[in-house]
Short mmCIF file of C-alpha atoms and ligand atoms in Angstrom, two decimals:
data_model
loop_
_atom_site.label_atom_id
_atom_site.label_comp_id
_atom_site.label_asym_id
_atom_site.label_seq_id
_atom_site.Cartn_x
_atom_site.Cartn_y
_atom_site.Cartn_z
CA MET A 4 0.00 0.00 0.01
CA THR A 5 1.26 3.42 -0.87
CA PHE A 6 1.32 6.39 1.45
CA LEU A 7 -1.56 7.89 -0.48
CA ASP A 8 -3.67 4.71 -0.15
CA VAL A 9 -3.14 4.63 3.59
CA THR A 10 -3.94 8.31 3.89
CA ILE A 11 -7.20 7.87 2.01
CA GLU A 12 -8.21 4.86 4.14
CA LEU A 13 -7.43 6.74 7.33
CA LEU A 14 -9.27 9.82 6.13
CA ILE A 15 -12.36 7.71 5.52
CA ALA A 16 -11.93 6.27 9.02
CA CYS A 17 -11.77 9.85 10.30
CA GLY A 18 -15.47 10.04 9.39
CA TYR A 19 -16.30 7.59 12.15
CA THR A 20 -14.01 9.33 14.60
CA LEU A 21 -15.57 12.69 13.87
CA GLY A 22 -19.04 11.14 13.91
CA ILE A 23 -18.57 9.81 17.43
CA PHE A 24 -16.99 13.07 18.46
CA GLY A 25 -19.85 15.17 17.04
CA ILE A 26 -22.66 13.03 18.36
CA THR A 27 -21.11 12.92 21.79
CA LEU A 28 -20.60 16.69 21.92
CA VAL A 29 -24.09 17.55 20.70
CA PHE A 30 -25.92 15.26 23.09
CA SER A 31 -23.69 15.08 26.16
CA ILE A 32 -23.58 18.83 26.78
CA PRO A 33 -27.35 19.27 27.23
CA LEU A 34 -27.58 15.91 29.07
CA GLY A 35 -24.74 17.01 31.31
CA LEU A 36 -26.63 20.25 32.07
CA ILE A 37 -29.70 18.21 32.99
CA PHE A 38 -27.54 15.91 35.14
CA SER A 39 -26.10 18.95 36.91
CA PHE A 40 -29.60 20.29 37.68
CA LEU A 41 -30.65 16.86 38.97
CA SER A 42 -27.54 16.58 41.13
CA ARG A 43 -28.49 19.88 42.76
CA SER A 44 -32.15 18.84 43.14
CA LYS A 45 -34.04 19.68 46.34
CA ILE A 46 -35.19 16.05 46.49
CA LYS A 47 -32.62 14.00 48.34
CA VAL A 48 -33.33 10.72 46.56
CA VAL A 49 -32.69 12.33 43.17
CA ARG A 50 -29.36 13.76 44.44
CA ILE A 51 -28.27 10.35 45.76
CA ILE A 52 -29.21 8.55 42.55
CA MET A 53 -27.24 11.10 40.55
CA ARG A 54 -24.23 10.77 42.81
CA VAL A 55 -24.23 6.99 42.48
CA LEU A 56 -24.68 7.18 38.72
CA ILE A 57 -21.80 9.62 38.35
CA TRP A 58 -19.66 7.53 40.64
CA ILE A 59 -20.30 4.43 38.50
CA ILE A 60 -19.68 6.24 35.21
CA ARG A 61 -16.52 7.98 36.32
CA GLY A 62 -15.34 4.98 38.32
CA THR A 63 -15.28 2.45 35.48
CA PRO A 64 -13.36 2.47 32.17
CA LEU A 65 -15.18 3.90 29.18
CA MET A 66 -14.07 0.82 27.23
CA LEU A 67 -15.97 -1.40 29.65
CA GLN A 68 -19.02 0.84 29.39
CA ILE A 69 -18.98 0.48 25.58
CA ILE A 70 -18.88 -3.30 25.95
CA VAL A 71 -21.72 -3.25 28.49
CA VAL A 72 -23.97 -1.10 26.31
CA PHE A 73 -23.23 -3.26 23.25
CA TYR A 74 -23.53 -6.76 24.77
CA VAL A 75 -25.76 -6.53 27.83
CA PRO A 76 -29.08 -5.87 26.00
CA GLY A 77 -28.54 -9.10 23.99
CA LEU A 78 -27.25 -11.20 26.87
CA VAL A 79 -29.70 -10.11 29.55
CA PHE A 80 -32.82 -8.96 27.73
CA SER A 81 -32.35 -11.03 24.56
CA MET A 82 -32.59 -7.87 22.52
CA PRO A 83 -29.21 -7.81 20.79
CA MET A 84 -27.85 -4.40 19.93
CA ARG A 85 -27.55 -4.51 16.14
CA ASN A 86 -26.28 -0.99 15.62
CA ARG A 87 -22.68 -0.68 16.77
CA MET A 88 -22.58 3.07 16.23
CA LEU A 89 -25.72 3.49 18.38
CA ALA A 90 -24.11 1.51 21.19
CA VAL A 91 -20.93 3.54 21.07
CA SER A 92 -22.91 6.78 20.93
CA ILE A 93 -24.98 5.87 23.99
CA ALA A 94 -21.92 4.91 25.99
CA PHE A 95 -19.98 8.03 24.98
CA VAL A 96 -22.90 10.44 25.54
CA ILE A 97 -23.63 9.15 29.02
CA ASN A 98 -19.96 8.96 29.97
CA TYR A 99 -19.19 12.49 28.82
CA ALA A 100 -22.45 13.85 30.27
CA ALA A 101 -21.23 12.63 33.68
CA TYR A 102 -17.93 14.48 33.31
CA PHE A 103 -19.56 17.60 31.95
CA CYS A 104 -22.11 17.46 34.76
CA GLU A 105 -19.36 17.79 37.31
CA ILE A 106 -17.82 20.68 35.45
CA PHE A 107 -21.17 22.47 35.14
CA ARG A 108 -22.01 21.83 38.79
CA GLY A 109 -18.67 23.25 39.89
CA GLY A 110 -19.20 26.25 37.61
CA ILE A 111 -22.77 26.92 38.84
CA GLU A 112 -21.78 26.56 42.47
CA SER A 113 -18.89 28.96 42.04
CA ILE A 114 -21.28 31.85 41.34
CA SER A 115 -21.99 33.79 44.52
CA VAL A 116 -25.49 33.91 46.04
CA GLY A 117 -25.21 37.66 45.75
CA GLN A 118 -25.74 37.37 41.98
CA TYR A 119 -28.98 35.46 42.50
CA GLU A 120 -30.16 37.90 45.17
CA ALA A 121 -29.37 40.90 42.99
CA CYS A 122 -31.54 39.31 40.29
CA GLN A 123 -34.28 38.60 42.75
CA VAL A 124 -34.56 42.16 44.05
CA LEU A 125 -34.56 43.41 40.48
CA GLY A 126 -37.54 41.17 39.77
CA LEU A 127 -35.99 38.74 37.31
CA THR A 128 -37.66 35.33 36.97
CA LYS A 129 -35.74 32.17 37.80
CA ALA A 130 -35.26 31.40 34.10
CA GLN A 131 -34.08 34.97 33.31
CA THR A 132 -31.69 34.83 36.26
CA PHE A 133 -30.19 31.57 35.02
CA PHE A 134 -29.92 32.30 31.32
CA LYS A 135 -29.13 36.00 31.38
CA VAL A 136 -26.96 36.34 34.46
CA ILE A 137 -25.69 33.03 35.82
CA LEU A 138 -25.08 30.91 32.73
CA PRO A 139 -22.85 33.46 30.86
CA GLN A 140 -20.59 33.64 33.91
CA VAL A 141 -20.58 29.87 34.27
CA ILE A 142 -19.59 29.49 30.61
CA LYS A 143 -16.62 31.78 31.03
CA ARG A 144 -15.45 29.81 34.03
CA ILE A 145 -15.85 26.36 32.50
CA VAL A 146 -14.19 26.94 29.14
CA PRO A 147 -10.76 25.78 30.31
CA PRO A 148 -11.92 22.50 31.92
CA MET A 149 -14.33 21.89 29.06
CA SER A 150 -11.62 22.29 26.47
CA ASN A 151 -9.52 19.74 28.33
CA GLU A 152 -12.37 17.27 28.37
CA ILE A 153 -13.24 17.81 24.71
CA ILE A 154 -9.64 17.28 23.61
CA THR A 155 -9.63 14.04 25.63
CA LEU A 156 -12.81 13.04 23.79
CA VAL A 157 -11.01 13.21 20.44
CA LYS A 158 -8.55 10.58 21.65
CA ASP A 159 -11.16 8.55 23.49
CA THR A 160 -13.04 7.91 20.23
CA SER A 161 -10.33 5.30 19.49
CA LEU A 162 -11.91 3.13 22.19
CA ALA A 163 -14.76 2.45 19.78
CA ASN A 164 -12.47 -0.04 18.06
CA ILE A 165 -13.27 -2.50 20.84
CA ILE A 166 -16.61 -3.37 19.25
CA GLY A 167 -15.33 -3.13 15.71
CA ILE A 168 -16.15 0.41 14.65
CA GLY A 169 -13.92 1.33 11.70
CA GLU A 170 -12.43 4.48 13.23
CA ILE A 171 -8.81 5.50 12.77
CA ILE A 172 -7.06 3.07 15.12
CA LEU A 173 -9.06 0.01 13.99
CA THR A 174 -8.48 0.88 10.35
CA ALA A 175 -4.76 1.30 10.93
CA LYS A 176 -4.59 -2.00 12.82
CA GLU A 177 -6.29 -3.75 9.92
CA ILE A 178 -3.86 -2.28 7.43
CA VAL A 179 -1.01 -3.37 9.68
CA SER A 180 -2.22 -6.95 9.88
CA VAL A 181 -3.24 -7.29 6.22
CA HIS A 182 -0.24 -5.63 4.60
CA ALA A 183 2.39 -6.42 7.21
CA ILE A 184 3.53 -2.82 7.52
CA ILE A 185 3.69 -1.12 10.94
CA TRP A 186 4.10 2.57 10.03
CA PRO A 187 0.36 3.32 9.39
CA LEU A 188 -0.25 2.81 13.10
CA PHE A 189 2.24 5.52 13.99
CA TYR A 190 0.94 7.67 11.20
CA THR A 191 -2.49 7.88 12.93
CA ALA A 192 -0.91 10.26 15.45
CA VAL A 193 -0.84 12.93 12.76
CA PHE A 194 -4.60 12.80 12.40
CA TYR A 195 -5.20 13.14 16.14
CA LEU A 196 -2.65 15.92 16.41
CA ILE A 197 -4.35 17.88 13.65
CA MET A 198 -7.81 17.48 15.19
CA CYS A 199 -6.59 18.39 18.69
CA GLY A 200 -4.56 21.28 17.26
CA ILE A 201 -7.63 22.76 15.62
CA LEU A 202 -9.63 22.40 18.85
CA THR A 203 -6.88 24.07 20.85
CA ILE A 204 -6.96 27.04 18.53
CA VAL A 205 -10.78 27.22 18.61
CA PHE A 206 -10.81 27.13 22.42
CA ARG A 207 -8.13 29.79 22.68
CA LYS A 208 -10.32 31.99 20.45
CA ILE A 209 -13.32 31.41 22.66
CA GLU A 210 -11.32 32.25 25.79
CA LYS A 211 -10.09 35.41 24.15
CA LYS A 212 -13.60 36.35 23.17
CA LEU A 213 -14.81 35.97 26.77
CA ASP A 214 -11.83 37.89 28.07
CA TYR A 215 -13.60 41.22 27.74
CA TYR A 216 -14.56 41.11 31.43
CA LYS A 217 -13.18 39.67 34.60
CA GLY A 218 -14.97 37.92 37.44
CA MET B 14 -50.19 57.88 53.89
CA ALA B 15 -47.13 55.94 55.00
CA VAL B 16 -44.91 54.57 52.24
CA LEU B 17 -43.89 51.69 54.45
CA GLU B 18 -45.55 50.21 57.45
CA VAL B 19 -44.01 47.35 59.36
CA VAL B 20 -46.21 45.72 61.94
CA ASN B 21 -44.97 43.35 64.63
CA LEU B 22 -42.38 41.75 62.37
CA LYS B 23 -40.84 38.54 63.72
CA LYS B 24 -38.15 36.44 62.13
CA ARG B 25 -36.26 33.46 63.39
CA PHE B 26 -33.51 31.20 62.01
CA GLY B 27 -34.29 27.78 63.46
CA ASN B 28 -34.37 28.34 67.20
CA LEU B 29 -32.66 31.73 67.04
CA GLU B 30 -35.12 34.57 67.33
CA VAL B 31 -33.52 37.35 65.35
CA LEU B 32 -36.32 39.89 65.09
CA LYS B 33 -38.74 39.88 68.00
CA GLY B 34 -41.51 42.21 66.94
CA ILE B 35 -40.49 45.26 64.92
CA ASP B 36 -42.88 48.15 64.36
CA PHE B 37 -42.19 51.29 62.45
CA SER B 38 -43.38 53.29 59.48
CA MET B 39 -41.85 55.63 56.96
CA GLU B 40 -43.26 58.67 55.17
CA LYS B 41 -42.63 59.62 51.60
CA GLY B 42 -39.24 61.29 51.19
CA GLU B 43 -38.11 60.20 54.66
CA VAL B 44 -34.62 58.93 55.24
CA LEU B 45 -34.44 56.38 58.00
CA ALA B 46 -31.17 55.12 59.41
CA VAL B 47 -31.00 51.80 61.27
CA ILE B 48 -28.09 51.55 63.67
CA GLY B 49 -27.14 49.10 66.35
CA SER B 50 -24.51 46.64 67.46
CA SER B 51 -23.37 43.67 65.42
CA GLY B 52 -25.76 40.73 65.30
CA GLY B 53 -28.69 42.89 66.33
CA GLY B 54 -30.67 41.88 63.25
CA LYS B 55 -30.19 44.92 60.99
CA THR B 56 -29.30 42.93 57.88
CA THR B 57 -32.06 40.44 58.62
CA LEU B 58 -34.57 43.26 58.87
CA LEU B 59 -33.48 44.69 55.53
CA ARG B 60 -33.53 41.30 53.87
CA SER B 61 -36.99 40.67 55.23
CA LEU B 62 -38.23 44.00 53.87
CA THR B 63 -36.79 43.24 50.46
CA PHE B 64 -38.30 39.74 50.50
CA LEU B 65 -34.99 37.90 50.45
CA GLU B 66 -36.02 36.33 53.77
CA ARG B 67 -39.50 35.25 54.75
CA ILE B 68 -40.80 36.39 58.09
CA GLU B 69 -42.90 34.18 60.38
CA GLN B 70 -45.11 36.87 61.83
CA GLY B 71 -46.00 40.44 61.08
CA LYS B 72 -47.18 42.58 58.23
CA ILE B 73 -45.33 44.55 55.57
CA ILE B 74 -47.40 47.26 53.98
CA VAL B 75 -45.98 49.26 51.09
CA ASP B 76 -47.83 52.21 49.58
CA GLY B 77 -50.92 51.14 51.47
CA GLU B 78 -50.83 47.68 50.04
CA GLU B 79 -50.42 44.72 52.38
CA ILE B 80 -47.78 42.73 50.55
CA VAL B 81 -47.24 40.49 53.56
CA SER B 82 -50.39 40.06 55.55
CA GLU B 83 -51.36 37.91 58.51
CA ALA B 84 -53.83 35.14 58.99
CA GLU B 85 -54.72 32.64 61.68
CA PHE B 86 -53.74 29.05 61.20
CA PRO B 87 -54.57 26.03 63.32
CA VAL B 88 -51.63 24.85 65.38
CA LYS B 89 -50.74 21.28 64.53
CA ALA B 90 -51.82 19.15 67.43
CA LYS B 91 -49.19 16.89 68.99
CA LYS B 92 -49.80 13.19 68.62
CA LEU B 93 -51.94 12.07 71.50
CA LYS B 94 -50.72 9.38 73.83
CA LYS B 95 -53.18 6.72 74.97
CA GLY B 96 -55.73 8.00 77.40
CA GLU B 97 -54.90 11.65 76.70
CA THR B 98 -57.80 13.83 75.74
CA ALA B 99 -57.39 16.15 72.83
CA PRO B 100 -56.64 19.70 73.96
CA GLU B 101 -58.72 22.53 72.57
CA ALA B 102 -57.80 23.32 69.01
CA ARG B 103 -55.49 26.32 69.08
CA THR B 104 -54.64 28.81 66.37
CA GLU B 105 -51.65 31.02 65.76
CA VAL B 106 -51.10 34.07 63.66
CA ARG B 107 -48.67 33.72 60.80
CA SER B 108 -47.53 35.93 57.95
CA VAL B 109 -48.98 35.21 54.54
CA TYR B 110 -47.08 35.87 51.33
CA PRO B 111 -48.53 36.28 47.86
CA LYS B 112 -47.66 33.68 45.23
CA ASP B 113 -44.05 33.81 43.97
CA GLU B 114 -45.01 35.36 40.67
CA GLU B 115 -47.06 38.10 42.39
CA LEU B 116 -44.36 38.73 44.98
CA ARG B 117 -41.75 39.08 42.26
CA ILE B 118 -43.64 42.08 40.85
CA LYS B 119 -44.87 43.61 44.11
CA GLY B 120 -41.39 43.26 45.55
CA LEU B 121 -40.13 45.79 42.99
CA LYS B 122 -41.44 48.49 45.28
CA MET B 123 -38.49 47.75 47.53
CA GLY B 124 -35.09 48.43 46.02
CA LEU B 125 -31.88 47.17 47.61
CA VAL B 126 -28.27 48.20 47.39
CA PHE B 127 -25.95 45.48 48.67
CA GLN B 128 -22.93 45.88 50.84
CA ASP B 129 -20.80 44.18 48.15
CA PHE B 130 -22.56 45.68 45.12
CA ASN B 131 -23.33 42.43 43.25
CA LEU B 132 -23.00 44.02 39.86
CA PHE B 133 -23.24 41.64 36.91
CA PRO B 134 -19.62 41.31 35.68
CA GLN B 135 -20.44 40.35 32.10
CA TYR B 136 -22.50 43.47 31.41
CA SER B 137 -21.28 47.02 30.97
CA VAL B 138 -22.50 49.65 33.36
CA LEU B 139 -25.30 50.50 30.96
CA GLY B 140 -26.06 46.79 30.53
CA ASN B 141 -26.34 46.39 34.30
CA LEU B 142 -28.80 49.26 34.46
CA THR B 143 -31.01 48.29 31.52
CA LEU B 144 -31.22 44.53 32.06
CA ALA B 145 -34.06 44.44 34.57
CA PRO B 146 -36.09 47.31 33.06
CA MET B 147 -36.03 45.45 29.73
CA LEU B 148 -36.66 41.95 31.09
CA VAL B 149 -39.04 42.78 33.89
CA GLN B 150 -40.76 46.05 32.93
CA LYS B 151 -40.62 45.15 29.23
CA LYS B 152 -39.15 48.50 28.31
CA THR B 153 -37.50 48.85 24.94
CA LYS B 154 -33.77 49.24 24.84
CA GLU B 155 -34.12 52.94 23.97
CA GLU B 156 -36.51 53.63 26.86
CA ALA B 157 -34.34 51.76 29.29
CA THR B 158 -31.24 53.55 28.09
CA VAL B 159 -32.80 57.00 28.58
CA ILE B 160 -33.69 56.17 32.19
CA ALA B 161 -30.32 54.51 32.80
CA GLU B 162 -28.45 57.60 31.57
CA GLU B 163 -30.58 59.83 33.74
CA MET B 164 -29.71 57.71 36.79
CA LEU B 165 -26.05 57.64 35.89
CA GLU B 166 -26.11 61.44 35.81
CA LYS B 167 -27.55 61.38 39.33
CA VAL B 168 -24.69 59.28 40.65
CA GLY B 169 -22.13 61.20 38.61
CA LEU B 170 -20.97 58.30 36.47
CA ILE B 171 -22.30 59.04 33.00
CA ASP B 172 -18.76 58.92 31.62
CA LYS B 173 -18.50 55.29 32.78
CA ARG B 174 -21.58 54.09 30.91
CA ASP B 175 -19.60 51.68 28.71
CA ALA B 176 -17.14 50.49 31.34
CA TYR B 177 -17.29 46.99 32.85
CA PRO B 178 -17.59 46.50 36.58
CA TYR B 179 -14.01 45.22 36.95
CA GLN B 180 -12.78 48.55 35.59
CA LEU B 181 -14.47 50.54 38.39
CA SER B 182 -13.32 51.42 41.87
CA GLY B 183 -15.35 50.21 44.85
CA GLY B 184 -17.05 53.57 45.26
CA GLN B 185 -17.92 53.72 41.59
CA LYS B 186 -19.29 50.15 41.70
CA GLN B 187 -21.48 51.10 44.65
CA ARG B 188 -22.77 54.19 42.80
CA VAL B 189 -23.57 52.01 39.79
CA ALA B 190 -25.43 49.67 42.12
CA ILE B 191 -27.43 52.61 43.44
CA ALA B 192 -28.28 53.72 39.90
CA ARG B 193 -29.29 50.16 38.97
CA ALA B 194 -31.69 50.01 41.88
CA LEU B 195 -33.09 53.47 41.02
CA CYS B 196 -33.82 52.38 37.44
CA MET B 197 -36.58 50.15 38.73
CA ASN B 198 -38.19 53.17 40.37
CA PRO B 199 -38.72 51.63 43.81
CA SER B 200 -40.90 53.29 46.42
CA ILE B 201 -38.15 52.80 48.99
CA LEU B 202 -34.45 52.30 48.39
CA CYS B 203 -32.76 50.19 51.04
CA PHE B 204 -29.06 50.11 51.75
CA ASP B 205 -27.15 47.56 53.81
CA GLU B 206 -24.00 49.22 55.02
CA PRO B 207 -23.33 50.70 51.59
CA THR B 208 -19.85 51.89 52.49
CA SER B 209 -18.47 49.21 54.76
CA ALA B 210 -16.73 47.39 51.89
CA LEU B 211 -15.04 50.63 50.81
CA ASP B 212 -11.84 52.40 51.67
CA PRO B 213 -12.44 55.54 53.77
CA GLU B 214 -11.63 57.85 50.86
CA LEU B 215 -14.23 56.14 48.67
CA THR B 216 -16.83 56.21 51.39
CA LEU B 217 -17.38 59.93 51.00
CA GLU B 218 -18.38 59.84 47.35
CA VAL B 219 -21.08 57.25 48.07
CA LEU B 220 -22.41 59.16 51.06
CA LYS B 221 -22.53 62.31 48.97
CA VAL B 222 -24.65 60.52 46.39
CA ILE B 223 -27.03 59.31 49.09
CA ALA B 224 -27.29 62.85 50.50
CA SER B 225 -28.08 64.22 47.06
CA LEU B 226 -30.78 61.57 46.53
CA LYS B 227 -32.38 62.75 49.74
CA LYS B 228 -32.58 66.27 48.28
CA GLN B 229 -34.37 64.81 45.29
CA GLY B 230 -36.96 63.26 47.56
CA VAL B 231 -35.94 59.58 47.37
CA THR B 232 -37.30 57.58 50.31
CA MET B 233 -34.41 55.63 51.82
CA LEU B 234 -33.85 53.09 54.58
CA ILE B 235 -30.18 52.85 55.39
CA VAL B 236 -28.42 50.36 57.67
CA THR B 237 -25.19 52.06 58.55
CA HIS B 238 -22.30 52.28 60.94
CA GLU B 239 -21.56 55.83 59.83
CA ILE B 240 -23.02 57.55 62.85
CA GLU B 241 -22.06 61.06 61.74
CA PHE B 242 -23.70 60.46 58.39
CA ALA B 243 -26.85 59.07 60.00
CA ARG B 244 -27.02 62.13 62.24
CA ASP B 245 -26.57 64.56 59.36
CA VAL B 246 -28.58 62.96 56.58
CA ALA B 247 -31.24 60.77 58.18
CA ASP B 248 -34.52 62.22 59.41
CA THR B 249 -35.21 59.36 61.72
CA VAL B 250 -33.00 56.80 63.46
CA ILE B 251 -33.94 53.42 64.71
CA PHE B 252 -31.63 51.75 67.20
CA LEU B 253 -31.95 48.01 66.89
CA ASP B 254 -30.64 45.82 69.64
CA LYS B 255 -31.04 42.06 70.00
CA GLY B 256 -33.99 41.99 67.65
CA LEU B 257 -35.92 44.85 69.16
CA ILE B 258 -36.13 48.57 68.47
CA ILE B 259 -34.97 50.15 71.70
CA GLU B 260 -34.85 53.76 70.47
CA LYS B 261 -36.61 55.50 67.67
CA GLY B 262 -36.93 59.15 66.83
CA ASN B 263 -35.49 62.25 65.30
CA ALA B 264 -31.94 61.42 64.14
CA LYS B 265 -30.15 64.17 66.03
CA ASP B 266 -32.12 63.47 69.23
CA VAL B 267 -31.39 59.77 69.25
CA ILE B 268 -27.73 60.11 68.42
CA ASP B 269 -26.92 63.13 70.57
CA ASN B 270 -29.17 62.17 73.40
CA PRO B 271 -29.71 58.40 73.66
CA GLN B 272 -32.05 57.33 76.47
CA THR B 273 -31.20 53.69 76.94
CA ASP B 274 -27.96 52.40 78.42
CA ARG B 275 -27.42 50.05 75.44
CA ALA B 276 -27.61 52.89 72.94
CA LYS B 277 -25.38 55.13 75.11
CA GLU B 278 -22.82 52.37 75.38
CA PHE B 279 -22.90 51.68 71.62
CA LEU B 280 -22.65 55.31 70.58
CA HIS B 281 -19.86 55.91 73.04
CA LYS B 282 -17.88 52.94 71.73
CA ILE B 283 -18.37 54.06 68.13
CA SER B 284 -17.33 57.64 68.80
CA SER B 285 -14.26 56.57 70.71
CA ILE B 286 -13.22 54.44 67.73
CA GLU B 287 -13.74 57.30 65.33
CA ASP B 288 -11.66 59.73 67.38
N1 LIG C 302 -29.13 32.76 57.28
C1 LIG C 302 -28.97 32.74 58.63
N2 LIG C 302 -29.05 31.54 59.29
C2 LIG C 302 -28.89 31.51 60.63
N3 LIG C 302 -28.65 32.58 61.41
C3 LIG C 302 -28.54 33.77 60.79
C4 LIG C 302 -28.69 33.91 59.38
N4 LIG C 302 -28.50 35.22 59.06
C5 LIG C 302 -28.28 35.86 60.20
N5 LIG C 302 -28.30 35.01 61.26
C6 LIG C 302 -28.13 35.37 62.66
O1 LIG C 302 -29.03 36.40 62.99
C7 LIG C 302 -28.50 37.35 63.87
C8 LIG C 302 -28.63 38.73 63.29
O2 LIG C 302 -27.83 38.84 62.12
P1 LIG C 302 -27.78 40.12 61.20
O3 LIG C 302 -26.87 39.79 60.11
O4 LIG C 302 -29.15 40.53 60.87
O5 LIG C 302 -27.12 41.19 62.18
P2 LIG C 302 -26.63 42.67 61.88
O6 LIG C 302 -27.32 43.53 62.82
O7 LIG C 302 -26.78 42.95 60.43
O8 LIG C 302 -25.08 42.57 62.26
P3 LIG C 302 -23.85 43.33 61.59
O9 LIG C 302 -23.80 44.72 62.16
O10 LIG C 302 -22.65 42.54 62.06
O11 LIG C 302 -24.02 43.31 60.11
C9 LIG C 302 -27.07 36.91 64.09
O12 LIG C 302 -27.00 36.23 65.34
C10 LIG C 302 -26.78 35.99 62.97
O13 LIG C 302 -25.85 34.99 63.34
MG1 LIG C 303 -25.40 43.30 58.81
#
């Protein structure tokens, strides 16, 4: 296989990688926000359930979670998961929602009660208070930890190879075993570096944009 | 008609009785200073009047409207032991609040300036002033801006309209906070130690603004440790001690001529610190 052939194969595989990345980002951020509301719920049972859930998700390897989501429905409920991409998406979305939840919760709790009280005496509704006053401040504070997590996500997509999704690492491994050449595996690093490099630049831009105020 | 009438206000935190029956009223244009030693319940009183805390008993009447009223409720009977006869059903008087949505709007009659300003850092000065008028009073941006600029003129900060809070000094932040509260056109503007987070040299500019608001007829209720200021600017002074008003009257009379030992002691201590 020529360098060009390998590049084309890996670029096609990038589609899966970016697919997992995109789906996870789009769904885990709102889900994480919902998780963070639930984990601050006034109802104690809800809080405890959330804490246990987050403990389980953050306390076990993502690779294991992918395997569980893919195989357990078939083994336990005899409803085999036919769609590999769906299984991976579910595992990634829930996993990342748990991490984002903790970031959001930390961000929300770091805003002083004074901000809420100022809104209250000015007559803002709860929703106005959250979306117009609290959330923008939370976003500014969570951009650095979020960018860390999102860059980790790019690399975590490689875990999808465990159930045979043709993302970059799996594709490279196949080339290696079929053509008996090792370099394509090392070559994958370039693809990850480019994706992470772009994200780093994007996040730096966002941070700059939010730099117009302090606090 | 009184702008504010407070009747037998009682507030507790758990078992701690913080306000034990407060009565006073304010007339339009009056400036009332609340003084008293630490822990006496001054902040709690102000927070109750601005509906940040809920009182257990008492009435709060603003512009003749009973925002917090009272009603009788049956006292929950204790569980009876065997052989005990049920005691007579008793009732107790408790404060009644309107529904949240109603309180949110009625509460606008009470403005509050916080000790630590609580400006919104992501909005410019103008943004801080126009946010609530636009969201709550549904004013257009133009209408809100006209009022905001008028208020900024009053506090002498029109040149800072596009600055962000982090670019302001403490005194300027506090003046912006005053302007922000004024934009909602409250019947009474309350202050909780508006200068205690400020350096002495910045204190003066804030006190000057408050004095000029008095000239313009703004009704104000000010919790303060600035005794000189209270004496010079306030019409009336309330001395709050351990949850009760122990002196109330003309500002100069109360401060120059306190009747109770507690007030004498407190004023003496304060003046000896200031000297
Ligand atoms: N949220 C709360 N929970 C429990 N106790 C409280 C709470 N807020 C105030 N207290 C208590 O109520 C009492 C009165 O407090 P408050 O802050 O009203 O006093 P203050 O007169 O404003 O004092 P200072 O001059 O120090 O500001 C204090 O004993 C205080 O510990
Ligand atoms: Mg206080």
